[in-house]
Amino acid sequence: MDLLNDDIRKIYRHYLIASVGSALVVSVYSFVDTIAVGQSVGPMGAAAIAVINPMFALMVFLSVLCGVGGSVLMSVAKGKGNDEKGNAMFTAAVIMMTVIGAAMWLICFIFHEPIYRLFGADDETLPYVLEYGMWLIYFFPAFIASTFLSSFLRNDGAPGLAMKAVVAGGLLNIFGDWFLCFPMDMGLKGAAIATVSGSCLQTLIMATHFFSKSCGLKLVMPGNVLKGCRRILSVGFGAGVLDLGTIALTVIINNRILKYGDVSALAVYGVVGTIGQLFQAVFKGVGSSLQPIASRNFGAGRPERIKAVFRMSGFTTVVLGTIFMLSGELFPVEITRLFVDATPEVIAAAPMIFRVYFTGFVFMGINVVSTYYLQSVMKDRDSMIVAMLRSIVLSGVLLLILPPMFGLMGVFAAIPVAELIVTLIAAGFNKRAL
């Protein structure tokens, strides 16, 4: 598919289906795990998932930081006709991913208990957290490799293979969750084994791209590896901080919930947080479908095609965000029962938490896609500002200010309010981007 000359609507639909489909299936890992754990273990299992979610976010952050940063630079270079430079950026990203990934894997393996306590585990939930969480640490490389590879496959004209890989991994994960959690009665351990099995299969399928005749990814040693890595970090940080912010915010929210609420509220947040990650992944899928098209056309100097695909992605985001928001506003109890074998206390806590938290999903979508758009047209600073404001800065400040004023409601209102403010800022950056 020619990103510079084919019909822009057709290209966008092709990439949108593949990218959003991939994002949905990847999110199914934690989505289905939460259902399996909540139904087989109960509210304590759902609370453990709320603590474990930041570990998933850490893995995604590392792979997006290197994968998106490297693939954007590769695509821009190839759009300018410089394939050698493009492949040099791919090589620099592989080197950086290997070094950073190995270091973080070792840190997580040695300090896993303090890390999970930082994420919000206490003496009551820690045994449940470790039963699941250690499997994530054992298979750390497989998780970061799958997301890293998917970024480059999309930019190398193989979004379909990336989608097939995550579909296959997702189906294995779904079957494993059912079989290991219920017939085998393995609880959290079974859900963890299902998740790592799906991720390993996904990585293996994606790796077959390197044996394909259509593969344009070549290892070419950069002239200056450190300079290439610094450039990748600069470009990739905007998208990566979306997941870094998830880690920080989840840690803060978990601790604020336990201060202003109880374990029942934390169990509901385990559900809400999993759904929120699913919706954010869908919005990242929309951004990922925009990014290869915008980057390649930016390199070729085709602003009219960039603006066209940005308008289409904006419309997609608003429609999806509205649907997501309404689901939580209308069906909070029904969704909670789907995920958790709920106690009366959990059911009583669910409506307020869902209805307050879900108001932010339209704004979340706009902000996530804006981050990818600004990154694609090399507005690294603006992309980073949007990502940091929504992921850490404004959300963190509001989580400190609102709970003392409004109690538990203030904990869950902080995120939607922050998303709304950042949307107004992002709109100004988008308008002046080209």
XYZ file of C-alpha atoms in Angstrom:
434
model
C 0.000 0.000 0.000
C 1.459 3.364 -1.103
C 1.141 5.777 1.834
C 2.035 8.746 -0.357
C -0.296 8.247 -3.326
C -3.155 5.793 -2.624
C -6.585 7.044 -1.571
C -6.175 8.461 1.943
C -9.528 7.165 3.206
C -8.774 3.647 2.044
C -5.328 3.713 3.667
C -6.758 5.074 6.910
C -9.473 2.391 7.073
C -6.901 -0.328 6.406
C -4.597 0.871 9.170
C -7.459 1.686 11.547
C -8.909 -1.830 11.406
C -5.498 -3.414 11.905
C -4.289 -1.052 14.647
C -7.502 -0.880 16.677
C -8.005 -4.614 16.244
C -4.506 -5.232 17.571
C -5.042 -2.837 20.478
C -8.323 -4.493 21.395
C -6.895 -7.979 21.474
C -3.827 -6.901 23.463
C -6.166 -5.324 26.004
C -8.177 -8.528 26.134
C -5.248 -10.004 28.067
C -5.931 -7.892 31.157
C -9.661 -7.594 30.397
C -10.295 -11.337 30.374
C -7.857 -11.882 33.241
C -9.845 -9.486 35.403
C -13.084 -11.310 34.636
C -11.535 -14.753 35.245
C -9.836 -13.663 38.460
C -12.822 -11.684 39.723
C -15.199 -14.584 39.161
C -12.898 -17.371 40.386
C -11.107 -15.607 43.251
C -13.525 -12.795 44.144
C -13.031 -9.135 45.139
C -9.572 -9.791 46.617
C -8.432 -11.072 43.223
C -9.847 -7.975 41.503
C -8.039 -5.783 44.035
C -4.799 -7.645 43.239
C -5.293 -6.928 39.524
C -5.585 -3.196 40.342
C -2.138 -3.427 41.964
C -0.645 -5.479 39.108
C -1.871 -3.192 36.285
C 1.061 -0.751 36.661
C 3.469 -3.601 35.841
C 1.707 -4.056 32.505
C 1.943 -0.301 31.981
C 5.689 -0.339 32.767
C 6.287 -2.973 30.107
C 4.248 -1.092 27.522
C 6.024 2.173 28.405
C 9.452 0.700 27.668
C 8.407 -0.865 24.378
C 6.473 2.214 23.185
C 9.326 4.535 24.176
C 11.727 2.648 21.913
C 9.286 1.253 19.342
C 7.215 4.320 18.526
C 10.195 6.685 18.727
C 12.280 4.519 16.429
C 9.483 3.726 13.976
C 8.473 7.397 13.568
C 12.056 8.377 12.740
C 12.409 5.385 10.427
C 9.209 6.263 8.576
C 10.095 9.951 8.189
C 13.528 9.013 6.802
C 12.050 6.533 4.321
C 9.441 9.129 3.317
C 12.375 11.327 2.305
C 13.795 8.416 0.297
C 16.635 7.652 2.726
C 16.197 3.931 3.430
C 19.711 3.620 4.864
C 19.003 6.186 7.575
C 15.600 4.618 8.239
C 17.130 1.208 8.887
C 19.843 2.785 11.026
C 17.095 4.165 13.284
C 15.532 0.697 13.463
C 18.883 -0.733 14.551
C 19.393 1.970 17.183
C 15.909 1.225 18.569
C 16.702 -2.506 18.807
C 19.939 -1.787 20.678
C 18.230 0.633 23.074
C 15.306 -1.737 23.694
C 17.685 -4.591 24.489
C 19.782 -2.583 26.961
C 16.909 -0.821 28.761
C 14.737 -3.948 28.779
C 17.492 -6.113 30.292
C 18.177 -3.535 33.013
C 14.512 -3.185 33.986
C 13.989 -6.956 33.923
C 16.824 -7.398 36.429
C 15.505 -4.599 38.673
C 11.961 -6.030 38.692
C 13.251 -9.526 39.425
C 15.380 -8.430 42.390
C 13.034 -5.824 43.880
C 9.613 -7.219 42.960
C 8.125 -7.095 46.462
C 9.034 -3.434 47.174
C 7.819 -2.527 43.669
C 4.426 -4.148 44.210
C 4.120 -2.469 47.613
C 4.834 0.841 45.887
C 2.042 0.017 43.433
C -0.403 -0.285 46.350
C -0.112 -3.821 47.742
C -0.550 -4.260 51.486
C -0.107 -7.298 53.726
C -3.593 -8.538 52.810
C -3.292 -8.300 49.029
C 0.452 -8.997 48.561
C 0.198 -12.839 48.456
C -2.431 -12.560 45.699
C -0.344 -10.009 43.812
C 2.798 -12.165 43.912
C 0.920 -15.281 42.779
C 0.109 -13.506 39.505
C 2.854 -10.905 39.280
C 5.885 -13.179 39.346
C 4.818 -14.770 36.072
C 4.850 -11.328 34.430
C 8.385 -10.782 35.653
C 9.598 -14.212 34.475
C 8.352 -13.439 30.936
C 9.209 -9.720 30.907
C 11.121 -9.891 27.565
C 8.173 -11.416 25.689
C 5.837 -8.616 26.789
C 8.111 -5.770 25.752
C 9.113 -7.477 22.472
C 5.522 -7.849 21.249
C 4.600 -4.156 21.525
C 8.014 -3.059 20.221
C 7.721 -5.244 17.124
C 4.153 -4.181 16.382
C 5.260 -0.515 16.029
C 7.805 -1.404 13.359
C 5.538 -3.864 11.544
C 2.902 -1.140 11.090
C 5.520 1.232 9.694
C 6.944 -1.477 7.433
C 3.616 -2.088 5.693
C 2.593 -5.163 7.711
C -0.207 -4.032 10.059
C -2.180 -7.139 9.085
C 0.475 -9.502 10.434
C 0.596 -7.551 13.688
C -3.172 -7.922 14.003
C -3.068 -11.654 13.232
C -0.394 -12.127 15.886
C -2.363 -10.408 18.628
C -5.588 -12.171 17.622
C -3.857 -15.547 17.904
C -2.309 -14.575 21.230
C -5.620 -13.228 22.490
C -7.523 -16.371 21.612
C -4.927 -18.501 23.405
C -5.183 -16.197 26.417
C -8.984 -16.363 26.505
C -9.015 -20.155 26.285
C -6.260 -20.398 28.900
C -8.134 -18.129 31.319
C -11.251 -20.268 31.081
C -9.473 -23.622 31.226
C -6.928 -22.823 33.938
C -9.125 -20.680 36.208
C -12.266 -22.824 36.156
C -11.855 -26.517 35.162
C -8.301 -26.562 36.567
C -9.148 -24.216 39.484
C -5.724 -22.507 39.355
C -7.009 -18.995 40.162
C -4.516 -16.152 39.819
C -1.676 -18.461 38.788
C -3.777 -19.876 35.957
C -4.716 -16.405 34.688
C -1.053 -15.388 34.720
C 0.044 -18.475 32.770
C -2.672 -17.811 30.179
C -1.497 -14.214 29.775
C 2.200 -15.001 29.316
C 1.375 -17.837 26.884
C -0.630 -15.464 24.692
C 2.124 -12.865 24.719
C 4.811 -15.402 23.773
C 2.740 -16.658 20.832
C 2.154 -13.086 19.682
C 5.887 -12.331 19.692
C 6.758 -15.494 17.760
C 4.216 -14.757 15.020
C 5.431 -11.175 14.620
C 9.020 -12.384 14.341
C 8.117 -14.277 11.144
C 7.997 -10.892 9.354
C 11.794 -10.876 9.274
C 11.726 -13.992 7.066
C 9.236 -12.452 4.634
C 10.240 -11.153 1.199
C 8.309 -7.965 1.886
C 10.322 -7.145 5.031
C 12.070 -3.803 4.682
C 13.610 -3.839 8.170
C 17.376 -4.270 8.006
C 20.034 -4.029 10.695
C 22.307 -1.155 9.668
C 24.693 0.159 12.320
C 24.099 3.887 12.917
C 27.059 6.222 12.563
C 26.428 7.457 16.093
C 24.419 5.024 18.228
C 24.102 7.351 21.228
C 22.846 10.234 19.078
C 20.289 7.924 17.468
C 19.112 6.689 20.877
C 18.745 10.250 22.193
C 16.624 11.152 19.157
C 14.445 8.061 19.661
C 13.937 8.963 23.316
C 12.961 12.506 22.398
C 10.365 11.409 19.849
C 9.089 8.344 21.723
C 8.685 9.891 25.143
C 5.394 11.597 24.261
C 3.651 8.295 23.505
C 5.573 6.376 26.154
C 4.616 8.759 28.925
C 0.966 7.787 28.380
C 1.858 4.454 29.949
C 4.364 5.907 32.399
C 1.564 8.142 33.645
C -0.681 5.106 34.068
C 1.890 3.665 36.459
C 2.188 6.849 38.521
C -1.533 7.547 38.608
C -2.481 3.991 39.509
C -0.058 4.054 42.427
C -1.515 7.361 43.658
C -5.129 6.300 43.073
C -4.680 2.936 44.815
C -3.309 4.648 47.890
C -5.917 7.450 47.838
C -8.716 4.898 47.559
C -7.494 3.043 50.617
C -7.288 6.368 52.495
C -10.755 7.665 51.550
C -12.512 4.350 50.819
C -11.951 0.622 51.397
C -11.102 -2.655 49.666
C -14.550 -2.712 47.999
C -13.773 0.592 46.259
C -10.347 -0.759 45.285
C -12.009 -3.851 43.776
C -14.302 -1.608 41.691
C -11.267 0.405 40.602
C -9.658 -2.877 39.537
C -12.570 -3.206 37.098
C -12.657 0.468 36.095
C -8.886 0.596 35.667
C -8.899 -2.469 33.415
C -11.685 -1.001 31.280
C -9.855 2.329 31.186
C -6.723 0.606 29.896
C -8.836 -1.098 27.235
C -10.312 2.216 26.083
C -6.925 3.957 26.160
C -5.497 1.099 24.092
C -8.264 1.619 21.505
C -7.435 5.333 21.329
C -3.757 4.448 20.991
C -4.809 2.156 18.144
C -6.431 5.136 16.416
C -3.230 7.115 17.010
C -1.136 4.235 15.713
C -3.202 4.112 12.508
C -2.626 7.848 12.023
C 1.104 7.772 12.792
C 2.617 5.824 9.853
C 0.530 7.760 7.333
C 1.293 11.163 8.846
C 5.006 10.434 9.364
C 5.586 9.180 5.838
C 3.703 12.126 4.291
C 5.475 14.580 6.597
C 8.801 13.304 5.307
C 7.543 13.705 1.737
C 6.135 17.223 2.354
C 2.432 16.387 1.846
C 0.569 18.445 4.531
C -2.849 18.167 2.868
C -2.842 14.378 3.318
C -1.731 14.736 6.942
C -4.610 17.123 7.710
C -7.092 14.794 6.018
C -6.080 11.750 8.044
C -6.040 13.810 11.255
C -9.656 14.908 10.645
C -10.708 11.302 10.096
C -8.966 10.130 13.257
C -10.581 12.960 15.239
C -14.065 11.934 14.120
C -13.335 8.290 14.969
C -12.118 9.276 18.421
C -15.158 11.374 19.331
C -17.577 8.631 18.252
C -15.731 5.935 20.189
C -15.295 8.140 23.256
C -19.009 8.889 23.384
C -19.889 5.184 23.192
C -17.392 4.352 25.939
C -18.700 7.100 28.201
C -22.324 6.025 27.833
C -21.522 2.396 28.646
C -20.346 3.308 32.142
C -23.036 5.910 32.735
C -25.859 3.499 31.870
C -24.628 0.081 33.038
C -22.264 0.394 36.045
C -23.705 -2.449 38.106
C -24.099 -4.813 35.153
C -20.466 -4.274 34.102
C -19.254 -4.793 37.663
C -21.146 -8.085 37.956
C -19.567 -9.236 34.675
C -16.090 -8.819 36.132
C -16.483 -9.704 39.798
C -18.409 -12.148 41.940
C -19.510 -9.000 43.734
C -20.422 -8.479 47.363
C -23.183 -6.010 48.342
C -20.459 -3.508 49.323
C -18.889 -3.689 45.861
C -22.262 -3.231 44.135
C -23.026 -0.227 46.364
C -19.700 1.435 45.470
C -19.866 0.837 41.702
C -22.406 3.436 40.383
C -20.667 6.543 41.732
C -17.202 5.362 40.684
C -18.261 4.428 37.150
C -20.363 7.525 36.488
C -17.740 9.972 37.665
C -14.731 8.260 36.066
C -16.341 7.500 32.696
C -17.130 11.157 31.916
C -13.498 11.627 30.873
C -13.272 9.126 28.034
C -14.165 11.503 25.174
C -11.430 13.894 26.307
C -8.994 11.030 26.889
C -9.369 9.935 23.268
C -8.711 13.412 21.900
C -5.611 13.788 24.057
C -4.144 10.372 23.208
C -4.603 10.834 19.453
C -3.220 14.392 19.688
C -0.063 12.985 21.278
C 0.478 10.613 18.350
C -0.367 13.302 15.781
C 2.064 15.855 17.199
C 4.734 13.179 17.430
C 4.182 12.170 13.797
C 4.813 15.703 12.502
C 7.928 16.052 14.692
C 6.394 18.377 17.282
C 8.171 16.470 20.033
C 7.910 19.197 22.672
C 4.165 19.757 22.191
C 3.509 16.014 22.199
C 5.465 15.632 25.429
C 3.616 18.526 27.091
C 0.198 17.044 26.265
C 1.245 13.588 27.441
C 2.821 14.777 30.675
C -0.016 17.106 31.606
C -2.699 14.439 31.226
C -0.679 11.518 32.506
C 1.168 12.907 35.482
C 1.148 16.653 36.151
C -2.478 17.833 36.179
C -3.910 14.460 37.199
C -1.413 14.157 40.049
C -2.119 17.668 41.333
C -5.884 17.136 41.207
C -5.546 13.814 43.034
C -3.924 15.728 45.847
C -6.424 18.625 45.854
C -9.850 17.073 45.208
C -10.038 14.089 47.650
C -9.689 16.239 50.808
C -12.563 18.385 49.479
C -14.878 15.700 48.062
C -13.682 12.454 49.625
C -13.745 9.288 47.499
C -15.630 11.064 44.709
C -12.724 13.484 44.413
C -10.345 10.581 43.744
C -12.321 9.506 40.691
C -13.195 13.041 39.508
C -9.540 14.074 39.254
C -8.878 12.199 36.015
C -11.860 13.484 33.945
C -11.221 17.079 35.048
C -7.560 16.798 34.050
C -8.472 15.295 30.658
C -10.861 18.182 29.934
C -8.246 20.834 30.707
C -5.607 19.091 28.575
C -8.031 18.814 25.631
C -8.231 22.604 25.494
C -4.437 22.870 25.494
C -4.016 20.126 22.872
C -6.462 21.865 20.539
C -4.124 24.878 20.380
C -1.087 22.716 19.652
C -2.914 20.782 16.919
C -4.066 23.949 15.182
C -0.539 25.297 14.778
C 1.196 21.955 14.093
C 1.442 22.369 10.283
